[in-house]
Amino acid sequence: MRIKILGAGSWGTALALLLLNNGHHVSLWSWDKVHVEQLMRDGENKAFLPGVPLPADLPITPHLSGVASADIVVFAVPSHAVNSVTAQAKEFIRKDALIINAGKGFDPQGRRLSTVILEALPDNPYVTISGPSHAEEVARNKPTTVVVAGSDLAVCQRAQDVFMNNYFRVYTNLDLVGVEIGGAVKNIIALGVGIIEGLGLGDNAKAALITRGLAEIMRLGVTLGADPTTFAGLAGVGDLVVTCTSRHSRNLRAGIEIGKNRPWNQVVEEMGMVVEGVFATESTYKLAHQHHVEMPITEQIYYLLYKGRMPNEAMWALMTRSKAVKEILL
């Protein structure tokens, strides 16, 4: 298969290495010419995936015209860039090319990424790949398990065959809504877990936030038409756990610094990487209000990021809410 990966961040680079190992003809695209020059000169993605050598036979380009020869196009760009990259690439993408979105989050208008891509490419077969899959481990051939989700099982199975090998196991799922919601909202919960760690509030609080965070993800997902069982799987609790606990998690690391009362925009700037939870918080907060879904954790993190609430105030606001008769998941 001829595969073009759009996005040369950590995830796009890791997927390029995976697909090269699977015997495919892979090329990598970045919008940044300076970044492309650095990748080709150093043979390593020092900014996003340091310590992992890039094969000399991996073509890297800042030009989108090469997409025209691709049987498969993988979108591995930040959520806020999906709309613009799709708009630029669509004139080159063949109508029979399989589109695989590897991003997680919402676009700036609060739309799921499948909605954004399929609006521009309505005739193309499409799937989303998601699950607990930090690029740093995939690039080093560590055992990883994910799902591909779409509306057509045969298309999902085609993507499954492209990615799957002895260290990267892939399941299929026809619940595209649930998989996308799980992949987007878990980043908000990971921010919250990091904030708790930054505040020094302990492991009990973190466990509670992860558990109640899962309840919020489920409530929003089911309201939007998801299958509740999706959230018990890799794209739900699996991705939530790894993002809330892994040293590779940008959202967790950012949350820790925010919990120390540092401005979030300064934290993100210093990290030099996209922290999807920051973008997802605003979109999810608005989406929850639009659909009358109770999401108190998301609400407090929104107040913290965008309304000037202090981290300790946000966390104690959760603890002092009106008492519940019983624990409710949905």
mmCIF file of N, CA and C in Angstrom, residues 146-229:
data_model
loop_
_atom_site.group_PDB
_atom_site.id
_atom_site.type_symbol
_atom_site.label_atom_id
_atom_site.label_comp_id
_atom_site.label_asym_id
_atom_site.label_seq_id
_atom_site.Cartn_x
_atom_site.Cartn_y
_atom_site.Cartn_z
ATOM 1 N N VAL A 146 -5.276 -1.077 19.995
ATOM 2 C CA VAL A 146 -6.154 0.041 19.661
ATOM 3 C C VAL A 146 -7.413 -0.477 18.957
ATOM 4 N N VAL A 147 -8.288 0.479 18.579
ATOM 5 C CA VAL A 147 -9.450 0.140 17.765
ATOM 6 C C VAL A 147 -9.483 1.037 16.531
ATOM 7 N N VAL A 148 -10.052 0.514 15.453
ATOM 8 C CA VAL A 148 -10.417 1.360 14.314
ATOM 9 C C VAL A 148 -11.927 1.375 14.241
ATOM 10 N N ALA A 149 -12.479 2.570 14.085
ATOM 11 C CA ALA A 149 -13.930 2.728 14.121
ATOM 12 C C ALA A 149 -14.427 3.415 12.860
ATOM 13 N N GLY A 150 -15.564 2.943 12.377
ATOM 14 C CA GLY A 150 -16.195 3.551 11.216
ATOM 15 C C GLY A 150 -17.593 3.002 11.054
ATOM 16 N N SER A 151 -18.241 3.367 9.970
ATOM 17 C CA SER A 151 -19.620 2.929 9.743
ATOM 18 C C SER A 151 -19.721 1.667 8.903
ATOM 19 N N ASP A 152 -18.607 1.236 8.324
ATOM 20 C CA ASP A 152 -18.591 0.086 7.421
ATOM 21 C C ASP A 152 -17.569 -0.925 7.947
ATOM 22 N N LEU A 153 -18.028 -2.117 8.302
ATOM 23 C CA LEU A 153 -17.139 -3.121 8.882
ATOM 24 C C LEU A 153 -16.029 -3.517 7.917
ATOM 25 N N ALA A 154 -16.339 -3.642 6.643
ATOM 26 C CA ALA A 154 -15.317 -4.038 5.670
ATOM 27 C C ALA A 154 -14.201 -3.001 5.594
ATOM 28 N N VAL A 155 -14.549 -1.734 5.672
ATOM 29 C CA VAL A 155 -13.543 -0.672 5.659
ATOM 30 C C VAL A 155 -12.703 -0.723 6.935
ATOM 31 N N CYS A 156 -13.366 -0.954 8.064
ATOM 32 C CA CYS A 156 -12.630 -1.095 9.330
ATOM 33 C C CYS A 156 -11.645 -2.254 9.267
ATOM 34 N N GLN A 157 -12.070 -3.366 8.684
ATOM 35 C CA GLN A 157 -11.196 -4.533 8.582
ATOM 36 C C GLN A 157 -10.029 -4.276 7.642
ATOM 37 N N ARG A 158 -10.264 -3.482 6.624
ATOM 38 C CA ARG A 158 -9.168 -3.109 5.711
ATOM 39 C C ARG A 158 -8.108 -2.318 6.479
ATOM 40 N N ALA A 159 -8.543 -1.349 7.283
ATOM 41 C CA ALA A 159 -7.599 -0.571 8.088
ATOM 42 C C ALA A 159 -6.928 -1.447 9.131
ATOM 43 N N GLN A 160 -7.677 -2.356 9.704
ATOM 44 C CA GLN A 160 -7.129 -3.295 10.693
ATOM 45 C C GLN A 160 -5.959 -4.068 10.099
ATOM 46 N N ASP A 161 -6.120 -4.557 8.882
ATOM 47 C CA ASP A 161 -5.067 -5.334 8.227
ATOM 48 C C ASP A 161 -3.831 -4.478 7.922
ATOM 49 N N VAL A 162 -4.032 -3.216 7.638
ATOM 50 C CA VAL A 162 -2.920 -2.318 7.315
ATOM 51 C C VAL A 162 -2.033 -2.093 8.531
ATOM 52 N N PHE A 163 -2.648 -1.918 9.697
ATOM 53 C CA PHE A 163 -1.899 -1.550 10.907
ATOM 54 C C PHE A 163 -1.400 -2.732 11.721
ATOM 55 N N MET A 164 -2.101 -3.834 11.690
ATOM 56 C CA MET A 164 -1.873 -4.879 12.685
ATOM 57 C C MET A 164 -0.570 -5.649 12.441
ATOM 58 N N ASN A 165 0.157 -5.888 13.538
ATOM 59 C CA ASN A 165 1.331 -6.763 13.501
ATOM 60 C C ASN A 165 1.514 -7.387 14.876
ATOM 61 N N ASN A 166 2.660 -7.966 15.152
ATOM 62 C CA ASN A 166 2.825 -8.714 16.398
ATOM 63 C C ASN A 166 3.030 -7.834 17.634
ATOM 64 N N TYR A 167 3.177 -6.532 17.463
ATOM 65 C CA TYR A 167 3.247 -5.639 18.630
ATOM 66 C C TYR A 167 2.176 -4.547 18.599
ATOM 67 N N PHE A 168 1.384 -4.503 17.542
ATOM 68 C CA PHE A 168 0.330 -3.497 17.413
ATOM 69 C C PHE A 168 -0.962 -4.213 17.041
ATOM 70 N N ARG A 169 -1.768 -4.493 18.055
ATOM 71 C CA ARG A 169 -3.003 -5.263 17.858
ATOM 72 C C ARG A 169 -4.170 -4.304 17.650
ATOM 73 N N VAL A 170 -5.030 -4.619 16.676
ATOM 74 C CA VAL A 170 -6.115 -3.719 16.285
ATOM 75 C C VAL A 170 -7.449 -4.451 16.318
ATOM 76 N N TYR A 171 -8.419 -3.851 16.994
ATOM 77 C CA TYR A 171 -9.800 -4.332 16.986
ATOM 78 C C TYR A 171 -10.651 -3.394 16.127
ATOM 79 N N THR A 172 -11.830 -3.849 15.735
ATOM 80 C CA THR A 172 -12.756 -3.005 14.981
ATOM 81 C C THR A 172 -13.933 -2.608 15.871
ATOM 82 N N ASN A 173 -14.558 -1.475 15.535
ATOM 83 C CA ASN A 173 -15.683 -0.961 16.299
ATOM 84 C C ASN A 173 -16.544 -0.120 15.358
ATOM 85 N N LEU A 174 -17.845 -0.361 15.362
ATOM 86 C CA LEU A 174 -18.751 0.391 14.495
ATOM 87 C C LEU A 174 -19.368 1.597 15.195
ATOM 88 N N ASP A 175 -18.930 1.866 16.412
ATOM 89 C CA ASP A 175 -19.439 3.017 17.168
ATOM 90 C C ASP A 175 -18.474 4.189 17.019
ATOM 91 N N LEU A 176 -18.546 4.866 15.887
ATOM 92 C CA LEU A 176 -17.635 5.972 15.618
ATOM 93 C C LEU A 176 -17.834 7.118 16.612
ATOM 94 N N VAL A 177 -19.076 7.405 16.959
ATOM 95 C CA VAL A 177 -19.355 8.491 17.903
ATOM 96 C C VAL A 177 -18.698 8.216 19.253
ATOM 97 N N GLY A 178 -18.903 7.011 19.774
ATOM 98 C CA GLY A 178 -18.346 6.674 21.082
ATOM 99 C C GLY A 178 -16.830 6.707 21.102
ATOM 100 N N VAL A 179 -16.220 6.176 20.054
ATOM 101 C CA VAL A 179 -14.753 6.150 19.986
ATOM 102 C C VAL A 179 -14.188 7.569 19.938
ATOM 103 N N GLU A 180 -14.829 8.442 19.173
ATOM 104 C CA GLU A 180 -14.343 9.819 19.076
ATOM 105 C C GLU A 180 -14.553 10.597 20.375
ATOM 106 N N ILE A 181 -15.705 10.423 20.995
ATOM 107 C CA ILE A 181 -15.968 11.128 22.257
ATOM 108 C C ILE A 181 -14.993 10.656 23.333
ATOM 109 N N GLY A 182 -14.759 9.345 23.416
ATOM 110 C CA GLY A 182 -13.807 8.825 24.391
ATOM 111 C C GLY A 182 -12.419 9.392 24.184
ATOM 112 N N GLY A 183 -11.969 9.470 22.936
ATOM 113 C CA GLY A 183 -10.636 9.964 22.632
ATOM 114 C C GLY A 183 -10.463 11.447 22.880
ATOM 115 N N ALA A 184 -11.550 12.209 22.782
ATOM 116 C CA ALA A 184 -11.465 13.657 22.976
ATOM 117 C C ALA A 184 -11.569 14.052 24.442
ATOM 118 N N VAL A 185 -12.569 13.510 25.138
ATOM 119 C CA VAL A 185 -12.877 14.004 26.483
ATOM 120 C C VAL A 185 -11.902 13.464 27.529
ATOM 121 N N LYS A 186 -11.289 12.312 27.282
ATOM 122 C CA LYS A 186 -10.323 11.772 28.257
ATOM 123 C C LYS A 186 -9.174 12.732 28.504
ATOM 124 N N ASN A 187 -8.863 13.592 27.521
ATOM 125 C CA ASN A 187 -7.778 14.556 27.706
ATOM 126 C C ASN A 187 -8.127 15.600 28.768
ATOM 127 N N ILE A 188 -9.400 15.932 28.880
ATOM 128 C CA ILE A 188 -9.838 16.874 29.911
ATOM 129 C C ILE A 188 -9.653 16.256 31.292
ATOM 130 N N ILE A 189 -10.046 15.003 31.418
ATOM 131 C CA ILE A 189 -9.924 14.318 32.705
ATOM 132 C C ILE A 189 -8.454 14.186 33.102
ATOM 133 N N ALA A 190 -7.591 13.940 32.129
ATOM 134 C CA ALA A 190 -6.159 13.850 32.422
ATOM 135 C C ALA A 190 -5.607 15.186 32.907
ATOM 136 N N LEU A 191 -6.091 16.283 32.346
ATOM 137 C CA LEU A 191 -5.718 17.591 32.882
ATOM 138 C C LEU A 191 -6.092 17.689 34.353
ATOM 139 N N GLY A 192 -7.319 17.241 34.666
ATOM 140 C CA GLY A 192 -7.791 17.291 36.046
ATOM 141 C C GLY A 192 -6.953 16.444 36.987
ATOM 142 N N VAL A 193 -6.567 15.264 36.541
ATOM 143 C CA VAL A 193 -5.718 14.398 37.367
ATOM 144 C C VAL A 193 -4.371 15.065 37.612
ATOM 145 N N GLY A 194 -3.824 15.692 36.569
ATOM 146 C CA GLY A 194 -2.573 16.418 36.745
ATOM 147 C C GLY A 194 -2.711 17.569 37.723
ATOM 148 N N ILE A 195 -3.817 18.277 37.664
ATOM 149 C CA ILE A 195 -4.056 19.392 38.588
ATOM 150 C C ILE A 195 -4.090 18.878 40.026
ATOM 151 N N ILE A 196 -4.752 17.747 40.233
ATOM 152 C CA ILE A 196 -4.777 17.154 41.573
ATOM 153 C C ILE A 196 -3.370 16.823 42.055
ATOM 154 N N GLU A 197 -2.562 16.272 41.147
ATOM 155 C CA GLU A 197 -1.180 15.948 41.526
ATOM 156 C C GLU A 197 -0.400 17.219 41.829
ATOM 157 N N GLY A 198 -0.600 18.252 41.014
ATOM 158 C CA GLY A 198 0.073 19.513 41.256
ATOM 159 C C GLY A 198 -0.318 20.145 42.576
ATOM 160 N N LEU A 199 -1.553 19.916 42.990
ATOM 161 C CA LEU A 199 -2.038 20.434 44.261
ATOM 162 C C LEU A 199 -1.620 19.557 45.445
ATOM 163 N N GLY A 200 -1.122 18.348 45.146
ATOM 164 C CA GLY A 200 -0.713 17.435 46.206
ATOM 165 C C GLY A 200 -1.878 16.836 46.972
ATOM 166 N N LEU A 201 -2.990 16.562 46.276
ATOM 167 C CA LEU A 201 -4.201 16.087 46.956
ATOM 168 C C LEU A 201 -4.280 14.576 47.103
ATOM 169 N N GLY A 202 -3.333 13.831 46.539
ATOM 170 C CA GLY A 202 -3.265 12.403 46.827
ATOM 171 C C GLY A 202 -3.908 11.488 45.797
ATOM 172 N N ASP A 203 -3.655 10.184 45.994
ATOM 173 C CA ASP A 203 -4.106 9.169 45.038
ATOM 174 C C ASP A 203 -5.607 8.903 45.112
ATOM 175 N N ASN A 204 -6.198 9.034 46.291
ATOM 176 C CA ASN A 204 -7.644 8.829 46.401
ATOM 177 C C ASN A 204 -8.398 9.795 45.495
ATOM 178 N N ALA A 205 -7.969 11.040 45.519
ATOM 179 C CA ALA A 205 -8.624 12.062 44.706
ATOM 180 C C ALA A 205 -8.452 11.778 43.219
ATOM 181 N N LYS A 206 -7.247 11.327 42.839
ATOM 182 C CA LYS A 206 -7.014 11.020 41.425
ATOM 183 C C LYS A 206 -7.880 9.854 40.959
ATOM 184 N N ALA A 207 -7.975 8.815 41.778
ATOM 185 C CA ALA A 207 -8.815 7.670 41.417
ATOM 186 C C ALA A 207 -10.273 8.084 41.274
ATOM 187 N N ALA A 208 -10.724 8.943 42.184
ATOM 188 C CA ALA A 208 -12.105 9.412 42.119
ATOM 189 C C ALA A 208 -12.349 10.214 40.843
ATOM 190 N N LEU A 209 -11.392 11.074 40.495
ATOM 191 C CA LEU A 209 -11.578 11.915 39.314
ATOM 192 C C LEU A 209 -11.604 11.078 38.038
ATOM 193 N N ILE A 210 -10.747 10.068 37.963
ATOM 194 C CA ILE A 210 -10.747 9.190 36.789
ATOM 195 C C ILE A 210 -12.087 8.468 36.672
ATOM 196 N N THR A 211 -12.579 7.952 37.788
ATOM 197 C CA THR A 211 -13.825 7.178 37.768
ATOM 198 C C THR A 211 -15.015 8.057 37.421
ATOM 199 N N ARG A 212 -15.122 9.199 38.096
ATOM 200 C CA ARG A 212 -16.240 10.096 37.803
ATOM 201 C C ARG A 212 -16.061 10.759 36.437
ATOM 202 N N GLY A 213 -14.821 10.911 36.003
ATOM 203 C CA GLY A 213 -14.583 11.418 34.660
ATOM 204 C C GLY A 213 -15.118 10.468 33.605
ATOM 205 N N LEU A 214 -14.927 9.174 33.838
ATOM 206 C CA LEU A 214 -15.477 8.188 32.909
ATOM 207 C C LEU A 214 -16.997 8.302 32.834
ATOM 208 N N ALA A 215 -17.630 8.562 33.976
ATOM 209 C CA ALA A 215 -19.087 8.741 33.982
ATOM 210 C C ALA A 215 -19.490 9.928 33.107
ATOM 211 N N GLU A 216 -18.716 11.005 33.158
ATOM 212 C CA GLU A 216 -19.018 12.171 32.325
ATOM 213 C C GLU A 216 -18.869 11.849 30.841
ATOM 214 N N ILE A 217 -17.798 11.147 30.512
ATOM 215 C CA ILE A 217 -17.579 10.756 29.115
ATOM 216 C C ILE A 217 -18.747 9.913 28.619
ATOM 217 N N MET A 218 -19.175 8.963 29.435
ATOM 218 C CA MET A 218 -20.282 8.089 29.054
ATOM 219 C C MET A 218 -21.578 8.875 28.870
ATOM 220 N N ARG A 219 -21.866 9.798 29.789
ATOM 221 C CA ARG A 219 -23.112 10.559 29.691
ATOM 222 C C ARG A 219 -23.165 11.374 28.403
ATOM 223 N N LEU A 220 -22.056 12.053 28.094
ATOM 224 C CA LEU A 220 -22.039 12.844 26.865
ATOM 225 C C LEU A 220 -22.130 11.945 25.647
ATOM 226 N N GLY A 221 -21.345 10.866 25.643
ATOM 227 C CA GLY A 221 -21.335 9.972 24.495
ATOM 228 C C GLY A 221 -22.694 9.361 24.213
ATOM 229 N N VAL A 222 -23.342 8.844 25.236
ATOM 230 C CA VAL A 222 -24.646 8.206 25.052
ATOM 231 C C VAL A 222 -25.688 9.227 24.585
ATOM 232 N N THR A 223 -25.613 10.437 25.114
ATOM 233 C CA THR A 223 -26.531 11.493 24.672
ATOM 234 C C THR A 223 -26.363 11.784 23.189
ATOM 235 N N LEU A 224 -25.138 11.685 22.698
ATOM 236 C CA LEU A 224 -24.862 11.956 21.285
ATOM 237 C C LEU A 224 -25.027 10.728 20.400
ATOM 238 N N GLY A 225 -25.464 9.603 20.991
ATOM 239 C CA GLY A 225 -25.779 8.417 20.196
ATOM 240 C C GLY A 225 -24.791 7.285 20.290
ATOM 241 N N ALA A 226 -23.858 7.344 21.227
ATOM 242 C CA ALA A 226 -22.847 6.286 21.352
ATOM 243 C C ALA A 226 -23.410 5.066 22.065
ATOM 244 N N ASP A 227 -22.750 3.932 21.833
ATOM 245 C CA ASP A 227 -23.042 2.695 22.546
ATOM 246 C C ASP A 227 -22.310 2.742 23.887
ATOM 247 N N PRO A 228 -23.019 2.631 25.013
ATOM 248 C CA PRO A 228 -22.332 2.746 26.312
ATOM 249 C C PRO A 228 -21.239 1.711 26.527
ATOM 250 N N THR A 229 -21.336 0.548 25.869
ATOM 251 C CA THR A 229 -20.311 -0.473 26.074
ATOM 252 C C THR A 229 -18.963 -0.066 25.474
#
